[in-house]
């Protein structure tokens, strides 16, 4: 087990005091609030404010998976991947990521911009918030990263160095196991409502699903296209809306410790999956208008992604071979792969370890149908992705499956 000191609410002030670059940003002798707010699966997160209202976030990676404890060791060096990706992504779209102030590689602590005037998007969705603009912002984020960290934008040697530095095998293994392998192949870590037993059995007996997950895992492990976020669900996005409005004035992606060079469509699929999950919750609660609003986030993200990628396309490094026909093919491939990854990402949240509060906080009688619906959407996407993977079609297919599966 790695040997370094963990931060506590009692030691945050001393930590800031001993780092002059941090003490210049927030007064360690005038801290008025220090809260540990980490509710993810892996890390400690402290938010602190001083008497003049200046805030800071300190995030520390633990040498194990927090959701399980010391029995599941995990490299704390994942904090470096988070910092490197935050910085690389911030350079491309500064308004869509928190600013990193400093990184402490000895204690794996990231000091960064305090976003406590934002809320986690998943929580906002669960509470019925309409965070208009967030889905498009995330599409723009993925589009700028897809272009800006790839061979389309980077010089060859610089790209090779970036790919090497971003190798993140321990965190990628979590995804390979929990997302692509265990839900379909079975694992002691899997769990579901008893009433969903037949749905899970059908899912795991579905040969098309198994083949698709093999394909998805292979693509994930071999397609080093761009420096992904790597875990871009709605719990990795913060949104801020002025009181009484529905339109976000700030949207930030964070928590990119799973970052690595991988297939661009993986981040898109993660977003799509979580929109379907949010819609499944809304349908289960009988909030059909709201569910349709959730599903409409899919085309909003895709359209913004494509627009941002096309906006950057004229500056690609080698237009002699990367011409507009190539672009059309690439976008079609990513559209279809996004369905494949979305299928993986939504089904893992129903069957595998690490679920979502959108579904888990439903009463069991409603949760049964919501879970069944999400598994049906996943199976449908796998079958239909080659026919026509237009985002609007995903919306239609998902709506039919979710409405057809709901229980009361
Ligand atoms: C052991 S970590 C479980 C999950 O939490 C993260 O958010 C990732 O999605 C990971 O798969
Ligand atoms: Mg996370």
PDB file of C-alpha atoms in Angstrom, residues 16-294:
ATOM      1  CA  UNK A  16      -2.376  25.209   2.403  1.00  0.00           C
ATOM      2  CA  UNK A  17      -0.084  27.130   4.771  1.00  0.00           C
ATOM      3  CA  UNK A  18       2.875  24.964   3.779  1.00  0.00           C
ATOM      4  CA  UNK A  19       2.313  25.644   0.069  1.00  0.00           C
ATOM      5  CA  UNK A  20       2.876  29.367  -0.638  1.00  0.00           C
ATOM      6  CA  UNK A  21       1.377  29.136  -4.131  1.00  0.00           C
ATOM      7  CA  UNK A  22      -1.879  27.926  -2.545  1.00  0.00           C
ATOM      8  CA  UNK A  23      -1.691  30.315   0.416  1.00  0.00           C
ATOM      9  CA  UNK A  24      -1.545  33.150  -2.128  1.00  0.00           C
ATOM     10  CA  UNK A  25      -4.989  32.101  -3.368  1.00  0.00           C
ATOM     11  CA  UNK A  26      -6.789  31.411  -0.088  1.00  0.00           C
ATOM     12  CA  UNK A  27      -5.922  32.530   3.460  1.00  0.00           C
ATOM     13  CA  UNK A  28      -5.192  29.408   5.580  1.00  0.00           C
ATOM     14  CA  UNK A  29      -5.561  31.460   8.774  1.00  0.00           C
ATOM     15  CA  UNK A  30      -9.046  32.669   7.859  1.00  0.00           C
ATOM     16  CA  UNK A  31     -10.737  29.489   6.667  1.00  0.00           C
ATOM     17  CA  UNK A  32     -14.428  29.623   7.494  1.00  0.00           C
ATOM     18  CA  UNK A  33     -15.484  26.240   6.230  1.00  0.00           C
ATOM     19  CA  UNK A  34     -13.769  22.960   5.396  1.00  0.00           C
ATOM     20  CA  UNK A  35     -15.964  20.100   4.163  1.00  0.00           C
ATOM     21  CA  UNK A  36     -15.095  16.658   2.863  1.00  0.00           C
ATOM     22  CA  UNK A  37     -17.630  16.164   0.087  1.00  0.00           C
ATOM     23  CA  UNK A  38     -16.237  13.224  -1.892  1.00  0.00           C
ATOM     24  CA  UNK A  39     -19.217  11.129  -2.886  1.00  0.00           C
ATOM     25  CA  UNK A  40     -17.589   9.328  -5.788  1.00  0.00           C
ATOM     26  CA  UNK A  41     -16.187   5.835  -5.725  1.00  0.00           C
ATOM     27  CA  UNK A  42     -12.509   6.638  -5.351  1.00  0.00           C
ATOM     28  CA  UNK A  43     -11.188   9.842  -3.730  1.00  0.00           C
ATOM     29  CA  UNK A  44     -11.212  12.379  -0.907  1.00  0.00           C
ATOM     30  CA  UNK A  45     -12.496  15.831  -1.897  1.00  0.00           C
ATOM     31  CA  UNK A  46     -12.261  18.879   0.396  1.00  0.00           C
ATOM     32  CA  UNK A  47     -13.893  22.227  -0.285  1.00  0.00           C
ATOM     33  CA  UNK A  48     -12.748  25.204   1.678  1.00  0.00           C
ATOM     34  CA  UNK A  49     -13.481  28.944   1.757  1.00  0.00           C
ATOM     35  CA  UNK A  50     -11.770  31.842   3.497  1.00  0.00           C
ATOM     36  CA  UNK A  51     -13.298  34.853   5.244  1.00  0.00           C
ATOM     37  CA  UNK A  52     -13.116  36.952   2.070  1.00  0.00           C
ATOM     38  CA  UNK A  53     -15.069  34.326   0.115  1.00  0.00           C
ATOM     39  CA  UNK A  54     -12.175  32.816  -1.840  1.00  0.00           C
ATOM     40  CA  UNK A  55     -12.601  29.078  -2.352  1.00  0.00           C
ATOM     41  CA  UNK A  56     -10.434  26.115  -3.244  1.00  0.00           C
ATOM     42  CA  UNK A  57     -10.936  22.416  -3.899  1.00  0.00           C
ATOM     43  CA  UNK A  58      -8.336  19.889  -2.727  1.00  0.00           C
ATOM     44  CA  UNK A  59      -8.746  16.421  -4.136  1.00  0.00           C
ATOM     45  CA  UNK A  60      -6.604  13.520  -2.953  1.00  0.00           C
ATOM     46  CA  UNK A  61      -6.378  10.095  -4.531  1.00  0.00           C
ATOM     47  CA  UNK A  62      -6.426   7.217  -2.047  1.00  0.00           C
ATOM     48  CA  UNK A  63      -4.303   4.117  -2.698  1.00  0.00           C
ATOM     49  CA  UNK A  64      -7.457   2.026  -2.899  1.00  0.00           C
ATOM     50  CA  UNK A  65     -10.994   2.172  -4.269  1.00  0.00           C
ATOM     51  CA  UNK A  66     -12.991   4.145  -1.709  1.00  0.00           C
ATOM     52  CA  UNK A  67     -16.265   2.424  -2.545  1.00  0.00           C
ATOM     53  CA  UNK A  68     -14.821  -0.951  -1.424  1.00  0.00           C
ATOM     54  CA  UNK A  69     -11.937  -0.047   0.878  1.00  0.00           C
ATOM     55  CA  UNK A  70      -8.352  -1.240   1.238  1.00  0.00           C
ATOM     56  CA  UNK A  71      -9.228  -4.641  -0.190  1.00  0.00           C
ATOM     57  CA  UNK A  72      -9.187  -3.139  -3.678  1.00  0.00           C
ATOM     58  CA  UNK A  73      -5.799  -1.371  -4.068  1.00  0.00           C
ATOM     59  CA  UNK A  74      -5.610   1.250  -6.823  1.00  0.00           C
ATOM     60  CA  UNK A  75      -2.737   3.415  -7.952  1.00  0.00           C
ATOM     61  CA  UNK A  76      -3.003   6.964  -6.589  1.00  0.00           C
ATOM     62  CA  UNK A  77      -1.005   8.046  -9.631  1.00  0.00           C
ATOM     63  CA  UNK A  78      -4.424   8.318 -11.277  1.00  0.00           C
ATOM     64  CA  UNK A  79      -4.373  11.881  -9.876  1.00  0.00           C
ATOM     65  CA  UNK A  80      -1.574  12.667 -12.334  1.00  0.00           C
ATOM     66  CA  UNK A  81      -3.749  11.457 -15.190  1.00  0.00           C
ATOM     67  CA  UNK A  82      -6.524  13.677 -13.950  1.00  0.00           C
ATOM     68  CA  UNK A  83      -4.242  16.725 -13.740  1.00  0.00           C
ATOM     69  CA  UNK A  84      -2.602  16.122 -17.105  1.00  0.00           C
ATOM     70  CA  UNK A  85      -5.941  15.680 -18.847  1.00  0.00           C
ATOM     71  CA  UNK A  86      -7.563  18.618 -17.056  1.00  0.00           C
ATOM     72  CA  UNK A  87      -4.679  20.819 -18.161  1.00  0.00           C
ATOM     73  CA  UNK A  88      -4.654  19.531 -21.749  1.00  0.00           C
ATOM     74  CA  UNK A  89      -8.420  19.867 -22.038  1.00  0.00           C
ATOM     75  CA  UNK A  90      -8.473  23.254 -20.288  1.00  0.00           C
ATOM     76  CA  UNK A  91      -6.021  24.553 -22.878  1.00  0.00           C
ATOM     77  CA  UNK A  92      -8.575  23.679 -25.578  1.00  0.00           C
ATOM     78  CA  UNK A  93     -11.819  24.774 -23.865  1.00  0.00           C
ATOM     79  CA  UNK A  94     -10.995  26.697 -20.668  1.00  0.00           C
ATOM     80  CA  UNK A  95     -14.627  27.568 -19.965  1.00  0.00           C
ATOM     81  CA  UNK A  96     -15.622  23.878 -19.777  1.00  0.00           C
ATOM     82  CA  UNK A  97     -13.133  22.670 -17.117  1.00  0.00           C
ATOM     83  CA  UNK A  98     -11.972  23.769 -13.675  1.00  0.00           C
ATOM     84  CA  UNK A  99      -8.611  25.472 -13.497  1.00  0.00           C
ATOM     85  CA  UNK A 100      -5.848  23.432 -11.838  1.00  0.00           C
ATOM     86  CA  UNK A 101      -3.781  25.519  -9.415  1.00  0.00           C
ATOM     87  CA  UNK A 102      -1.163  22.960  -8.388  1.00  0.00           C
ATOM     88  CA  UNK A 103      -0.426  19.241  -8.206  1.00  0.00           C
ATOM     89  CA  UNK A 104       1.413  17.530  -5.363  1.00  0.00           C
ATOM     90  CA  UNK A 105       2.852  14.268  -6.772  1.00  0.00           C
ATOM     91  CA  UNK A 106       4.085  13.099  -3.352  1.00  0.00           C
ATOM     92  CA  UNK A 107       0.646  13.122  -1.754  1.00  0.00           C
ATOM     93  CA  UNK A 108      -1.392  12.892  -4.944  1.00  0.00           C
ATOM     94  CA  UNK A 109      -3.298  16.094  -4.164  1.00  0.00           C
ATOM     95  CA  UNK A 110      -4.791  18.325  -6.829  1.00  0.00           C
ATOM     96  CA  UNK A 111      -5.575  21.933  -5.850  1.00  0.00           C
ATOM     97  CA  UNK A 112      -8.120  23.380  -8.192  1.00  0.00           C
ATOM     98  CA  UNK A 113     -10.885  25.888  -8.759  1.00  0.00           C
ATOM     99  CA  UNK A 114     -13.756  25.625  -6.294  1.00  0.00           C
ATOM    100  CA  UNK A 115     -16.991  24.877  -8.122  1.00  0.00           C
ATOM    101  CA  UNK A 116     -19.254  24.971  -5.085  1.00  0.00           C
ATOM    102  CA  UNK A 117     -21.552  27.471  -6.817  1.00  0.00           C
ATOM    103  CA  UNK A 118     -22.255  24.610  -9.259  1.00  0.00           C
ATOM    104  CA  UNK A 119     -24.126  21.350  -8.625  1.00  0.00           C
ATOM    105  CA  UNK A 120     -23.382  17.881  -9.923  1.00  0.00           C
ATOM    106  CA  UNK A 121     -25.460  17.397 -13.061  1.00  0.00           C
ATOM    107  CA  UNK A 122     -26.694  13.948 -12.021  1.00  0.00           C
ATOM    108  CA  UNK A 123     -28.060  15.383  -8.766  1.00  0.00           C
ATOM    109  CA  UNK A 124     -29.725  18.195 -10.678  1.00  0.00           C
ATOM    110  CA  UNK A 125     -31.322  15.706 -13.077  1.00  0.00           C
ATOM    111  CA  UNK A 126     -32.536  13.550 -10.197  1.00  0.00           C
ATOM    112  CA  UNK A 127     -34.039  16.618  -8.527  1.00  0.00           C
ATOM    113  CA  UNK A 128     -35.959  17.467 -11.701  1.00  0.00           C
ATOM    114  CA  UNK A 129     -33.723  20.350 -12.790  1.00  0.00           C
ATOM    115  CA  UNK A 130     -33.668  21.435 -16.432  1.00  0.00           C
ATOM    116  CA  UNK A 131     -30.088  22.315 -17.132  1.00  0.00           C
ATOM    117  CA  UNK A 132     -30.475  23.552 -20.697  1.00  0.00           C
ATOM    118  CA  UNK A 133     -27.213  23.948 -22.536  1.00  0.00           C
ATOM    119  CA  UNK A 134     -25.282  21.326 -20.553  1.00  0.00           C
ATOM    120  CA  UNK A 135     -25.603  18.573 -23.177  1.00  0.00           C
ATOM    121  CA  UNK A 136     -24.440  20.874 -25.969  1.00  0.00           C
ATOM    122  CA  UNK A 137     -21.545  22.097 -23.813  1.00  0.00           C
ATOM    123  CA  UNK A 138     -20.410  18.497 -23.277  1.00  0.00           C
ATOM    124  CA  UNK A 139     -20.693  17.801 -27.007  1.00  0.00           C
ATOM    125  CA  UNK A 140     -18.502  20.823 -27.660  1.00  0.00           C
ATOM    126  CA  UNK A 141     -16.046  19.594 -25.033  1.00  0.00           C
ATOM    127  CA  UNK A 142     -15.742  16.128 -26.579  1.00  0.00           C
ATOM    128  CA  UNK A 143     -15.470  17.639 -30.069  1.00  0.00           C
ATOM    129  CA  UNK A 144     -12.660  19.999 -29.130  1.00  0.00           C
ATOM    130  CA  UNK A 145     -10.741  17.251 -27.317  1.00  0.00           C
ATOM    131  CA  UNK A 146     -11.305  14.759 -30.144  1.00  0.00           C
ATOM    132  CA  UNK A 147      -9.658  17.124 -32.555  1.00  0.00           C
ATOM    133  CA  UNK A 148      -7.197  18.994 -30.359  1.00  0.00           C
ATOM    134  CA  UNK A 149      -5.483  16.027 -28.675  1.00  0.00           C
ATOM    135  CA  UNK A 150      -5.381  13.839 -31.788  1.00  0.00           C
ATOM    136  CA  UNK A 151      -3.179  13.315 -34.823  1.00  0.00           C
ATOM    137  CA  UNK A 152      -5.335  15.879 -36.602  1.00  0.00           C
ATOM    138  CA  UNK A 153      -3.884  18.652 -34.445  1.00  0.00           C
ATOM    139  CA  UNK A 154      -0.679  17.402 -32.838  1.00  0.00           C
ATOM    140  CA  UNK A 155       2.822  17.112 -34.210  1.00  0.00           C
ATOM    141  CA  UNK A 156       3.914  13.432 -34.511  1.00  0.00           C
ATOM    142  CA  UNK A 157       6.578  13.349 -31.760  1.00  0.00           C
ATOM    143  CA  UNK A 158       4.427  15.369 -29.381  1.00  0.00           C
ATOM    144  CA  UNK A 159       1.515  13.010 -30.007  1.00  0.00           C
ATOM    145  CA  UNK A 160       3.610   9.905 -29.312  1.00  0.00           C
ATOM    146  CA  UNK A 161       4.830  11.413 -26.037  1.00  0.00           C
ATOM    147  CA  UNK A 162       1.262  12.339 -25.043  1.00  0.00           C
ATOM    148  CA  UNK A 163      -0.030   8.828 -25.793  1.00  0.00           C
ATOM    149  CA  UNK A 164       2.783   7.300 -23.728  1.00  0.00           C
ATOM    150  CA  UNK A 165       2.300   9.649 -20.782  1.00  0.00           C
ATOM    151  CA  UNK A 166      -1.439   8.931 -20.743  1.00  0.00           C
ATOM    152  CA  UNK A 167      -1.158   5.140 -20.458  1.00  0.00           C
ATOM    153  CA  UNK A 168      -3.444   4.406 -17.504  1.00  0.00           C
ATOM    154  CA  UNK A 169      -3.701   0.611 -17.349  1.00  0.00           C
ATOM    155  CA  UNK A 170      -5.085   0.195 -13.822  1.00  0.00           C
ATOM    156  CA  UNK A 171      -7.963   2.563 -14.366  1.00  0.00           C
ATOM    157  CA  UNK A 172      -8.587   1.210 -17.860  1.00  0.00           C
ATOM    158  CA  UNK A 173      -8.750  -2.294 -16.380  1.00  0.00           C
ATOM    159  CA  UNK A 174     -11.573  -1.150 -14.105  1.00  0.00           C
ATOM    160  CA  UNK A 175     -13.519  -0.043 -17.169  1.00  0.00           C
ATOM    161  CA  UNK A 176     -12.655  -3.162 -19.139  1.00  0.00           C
ATOM    162  CA  UNK A 177     -13.891  -5.368 -16.291  1.00  0.00           C
ATOM    163  CA  UNK A 178     -16.839  -3.395 -14.949  1.00  0.00           C
ATOM    164  CA  UNK A 179     -18.184  -1.982 -18.206  1.00  0.00           C
ATOM    165  CA  UNK A 180     -17.432  -4.455 -20.968  1.00  0.00           C
ATOM    166  CA  UNK A 181     -16.847  -7.846 -19.382  1.00  0.00           C
ATOM    167  CA  UNK A 182     -18.639  -8.475 -16.097  1.00  0.00           C
ATOM    168  CA  UNK A 183     -22.192  -7.366 -16.961  1.00  0.00           C
ATOM    169  CA  UNK A 184     -22.398  -9.781 -19.884  1.00  0.00           C
ATOM    170  CA  UNK A 185     -20.050 -12.528 -18.690  1.00  0.00           C
ATOM    171  CA  UNK A 186     -21.076 -12.586 -15.006  1.00  0.00           C
ATOM    172  CA  UNK A 187     -19.204 -11.685 -11.825  1.00  0.00           C
ATOM    173  CA  UNK A 188     -19.585 -11.824  -8.048  1.00  0.00           C
ATOM    174  CA  UNK A 189     -19.583  -8.037  -8.127  1.00  0.00           C
ATOM    175  CA  UNK A 190     -22.788  -7.928 -10.174  1.00  0.00           C
ATOM    176  CA  UNK A 191     -26.122  -7.288  -8.433  1.00  0.00           C
ATOM    177  CA  UNK A 192     -29.709  -6.584  -9.451  1.00  0.00           C
ATOM    178  CA  UNK A 193     -33.247  -6.611  -8.116  1.00  0.00           C
ATOM    179  CA  UNK A 194     -34.652 -10.110  -7.875  1.00  0.00           C
ATOM    180  CA  UNK A 195     -37.501  -9.072 -10.166  1.00  0.00           C
ATOM    181  CA  UNK A 196     -34.953  -8.236 -12.867  1.00  0.00           C
ATOM    182  CA  UNK A 197     -33.415 -11.729 -12.749  1.00  0.00           C
ATOM    183  CA  UNK A 198     -35.053 -12.832 -16.030  1.00  0.00           C
ATOM    184  CA  UNK A 199     -33.956  -9.590 -17.740  1.00  0.00           C
ATOM    185  CA  UNK A 200     -30.360 -10.147 -16.692  1.00  0.00           C
ATOM    186  CA  UNK A 201     -30.497 -13.797 -17.755  1.00  0.00           C
ATOM    187  CA  UNK A 202     -31.794 -12.788 -21.192  1.00  0.00           C
ATOM    188  CA  UNK A 203     -29.138 -10.087 -21.477  1.00  0.00           C
ATOM    189  CA  UNK A 204     -26.349 -12.512 -20.641  1.00  0.00           C
ATOM    190  CA  UNK A 205     -27.729 -15.140 -23.022  1.00  0.00           C
ATOM    191  CA  UNK A 206     -27.913 -12.630 -25.877  1.00  0.00           C
ATOM    192  CA  UNK A 207     -25.174 -13.678 -28.321  1.00  0.00           C
ATOM    193  CA  UNK A 208     -25.330 -10.339 -30.134  1.00  0.00           C
ATOM    194  CA  UNK A 209     -24.742  -8.518 -26.850  1.00  0.00           C
ATOM    195  CA  UNK A 210     -21.769 -10.693 -25.983  1.00  0.00           C
ATOM    196  CA  UNK A 211     -20.217 -10.209 -29.398  1.00  0.00           C
ATOM    197  CA  UNK A 212     -20.835  -6.461 -29.248  1.00  0.00           C
ATOM    198  CA  UNK A 213     -19.188  -6.162 -25.834  1.00  0.00           C
ATOM    199  CA  UNK A 214     -16.165  -8.030 -27.192  1.00  0.00           C
ATOM    200  CA  UNK A 215     -16.015  -5.547 -30.036  1.00  0.00           C
ATOM    201  CA  UNK A 216     -16.432  -2.590 -27.683  1.00  0.00           C
ATOM    202  CA  UNK A 217     -13.717  -3.819 -25.337  1.00  0.00           C
ATOM    203  CA  UNK A 218     -11.323  -4.375 -28.223  1.00  0.00           C
ATOM    204  CA  UNK A 219     -11.960  -0.874 -29.577  1.00  0.00           C
ATOM    205  CA  UNK A 220     -11.521   0.579 -26.094  1.00  0.00           C
ATOM    206  CA  UNK A 221      -8.176  -1.185 -25.665  1.00  0.00           C
ATOM    207  CA  UNK A 222      -6.730  -0.512 -29.103  1.00  0.00           C
ATOM    208  CA  UNK A 223      -8.070   2.707 -30.632  1.00  0.00           C
ATOM    209  CA  UNK A 224      -5.821   5.456 -29.278  1.00  0.00           C
ATOM    210  CA  UNK A 225      -7.590   8.288 -31.069  1.00  0.00           C
ATOM    211  CA  UNK A 226      -7.630  11.132 -28.553  1.00  0.00           C
ATOM    212  CA  UNK A 227      -7.072  11.947 -24.873  1.00  0.00           C
ATOM    213  CA  UNK A 228     -10.487  11.000 -23.502  1.00  0.00           C
ATOM    214  CA  UNK A 229     -12.085  12.086 -20.259  1.00  0.00           C
ATOM    215  CA  UNK A 230     -12.633   8.373 -19.716  1.00  0.00           C
ATOM    216  CA  UNK A 231     -15.593   8.486 -17.291  1.00  0.00           C
ATOM    217  CA  UNK A 232     -17.894  11.166 -18.688  1.00  0.00           C
ATOM    218  CA  UNK A 233     -21.169  10.355 -16.940  1.00  0.00           C
ATOM    219  CA  UNK A 234     -23.506  13.020 -15.558  1.00  0.00           C
ATOM    220  CA  UNK A 235     -21.793  12.696 -12.163  1.00  0.00           C
ATOM    221  CA  UNK A 236     -18.601  14.016 -13.811  1.00  0.00           C
ATOM    222  CA  UNK A 237     -20.240  17.277 -14.920  1.00  0.00           C
ATOM    223  CA  UNK A 238     -21.039  20.359 -12.823  1.00  0.00           C
ATOM    224  CA  UNK A 239     -23.726  22.800 -13.899  1.00  0.00           C
ATOM    225  CA  UNK A 240     -24.697  26.261 -12.712  1.00  0.00           C
ATOM    226  CA  UNK A 241     -27.973  28.034 -13.470  1.00  0.00           C
ATOM    227  CA  UNK A 242     -28.897  31.494 -12.251  1.00  0.00           C
ATOM    228  CA  UNK A 243     -31.768  31.152  -9.735  1.00  0.00           C
ATOM    229  CA  UNK A 244     -35.145  30.639 -11.324  1.00  0.00           C
ATOM    230  CA  UNK A 245     -33.810  29.938 -14.820  1.00  0.00           C
ATOM    231  CA  UNK A 246     -33.335  26.719 -16.769  1.00  0.00           C
ATOM    232  CA  UNK A 247     -30.349  27.757 -18.880  1.00  0.00           C
ATOM    233  CA  UNK A 248     -26.852  26.991 -17.587  1.00  0.00           C
ATOM    234  CA  UNK A 249     -24.415  29.867 -17.471  1.00  0.00           C
ATOM    235  CA  UNK A 250     -21.543  27.511 -16.651  1.00  0.00           C
ATOM    236  CA  UNK A 251     -20.906  23.824 -17.353  1.00  0.00           C
ATOM    237  CA  UNK A 252     -17.696  22.052 -16.301  1.00  0.00           C
ATOM    238  CA  UNK A 253     -16.425  18.532 -16.827  1.00  0.00           C
ATOM    239  CA  UNK A 254     -14.288  17.259 -13.949  1.00  0.00           C
ATOM    240  CA  UNK A 255     -12.982  14.036 -12.394  1.00  0.00           C
ATOM    241  CA  UNK A 256     -11.033  12.770 -15.401  1.00  0.00           C
ATOM    242  CA  UNK A 257      -8.812  10.276 -13.547  1.00  0.00           C
ATOM    243  CA  UNK A 258      -9.784   7.593 -16.094  1.00  0.00           C
ATOM    244  CA  UNK A 259      -8.245   9.697 -18.882  1.00  0.00           C
ATOM    245  CA  UNK A 260      -6.229   7.847 -21.528  1.00  0.00           C
ATOM    246  CA  UNK A 261      -5.828   7.777 -25.300  1.00  0.00           C
ATOM    247  CA  UNK A 262      -8.882   5.872 -26.454  1.00  0.00           C
ATOM    248  CA  UNK A 263     -11.803   5.855 -28.883  1.00  0.00           C
ATOM    249  CA  UNK A 264     -13.537   9.224 -29.160  1.00  0.00           C
ATOM    250  CA  UNK A 265     -16.992   7.634 -29.184  1.00  0.00           C
ATOM    251  CA  UNK A 266     -16.458   6.235 -25.686  1.00  0.00           C
ATOM    252  CA  UNK A 267     -17.013   9.654 -24.078  1.00  0.00           C
ATOM    253  CA  UNK A 268     -20.048  10.260 -26.309  1.00  0.00           C
ATOM    254  CA  UNK A 269     -21.501   6.860 -25.437  1.00  0.00           C
ATOM    255  CA  UNK A 270     -21.040   7.576 -21.723  1.00  0.00           C
ATOM    256  CA  UNK A 271     -23.090  10.751 -22.042  1.00  0.00           C
ATOM    257  CA  UNK A 272     -25.788   9.055 -24.149  1.00  0.00           C
ATOM    258  CA  UNK A 273     -26.069   6.208 -21.636  1.00  0.00           C
ATOM    259  CA  UNK A 274     -26.562   8.537 -18.722  1.00  0.00           C
ATOM    260  CA  UNK A 275     -29.218  10.530 -20.587  1.00  0.00           C
ATOM    261  CA  UNK A 276     -31.099   7.263 -21.174  1.00  0.00           C
ATOM    262  CA  UNK A 277     -30.743   6.421 -17.483  1.00  0.00           C
ATOM    263  CA  UNK A 278     -32.089   9.857 -16.513  1.00  0.00           C
ATOM    264  CA  UNK A 279     -34.998   9.310 -18.921  1.00  0.00           C
ATOM    265  CA  UNK A 280     -35.678   5.856 -17.467  1.00  0.00           C
ATOM    266  CA  UNK A 281     -36.048   7.437 -14.043  1.00  0.00           C
ATOM    267  CA  UNK A 282     -38.394  10.137 -15.349  1.00  0.00           C
ATOM    268  CA  UNK A 283     -40.593   7.614 -17.213  1.00  0.00           C
ATOM    269  CA  UNK A 284     -40.700   5.434 -14.097  1.00  0.00           C
ATOM    270  CA  UNK A 285     -41.966   8.411 -12.107  1.00  0.00           C
ATOM    271  CA  UNK A 286     -44.595   9.192 -14.767  1.00  0.00           C
ATOM    272  CA  UNK A 287     -42.799  12.386 -15.804  1.00  0.00           C
ATOM    273  CA  UNK A 288     -43.064  11.736 -19.519  1.00  0.00           C
ATOM    274  CA  UNK A 289     -42.366  15.284 -20.717  1.00  0.00           C
ATOM    275  CA  UNK A 290     -39.293  15.373 -18.610  1.00  0.00           C
ATOM    276  CA  UNK A 291     -38.197  11.946 -19.897  1.00  0.00           C
ATOM    277  CA  UNK A 292     -38.462  13.221 -23.475  1.00  0.00           C
ATOM    278  CA  UNK A 293     -36.411  16.253 -22.447  1.00  0.00           C
ATOM    279  CA  UNK A 294     -33.735  13.855 -21.110  1.00  0.00           C
TER     280      UNK A 294
END
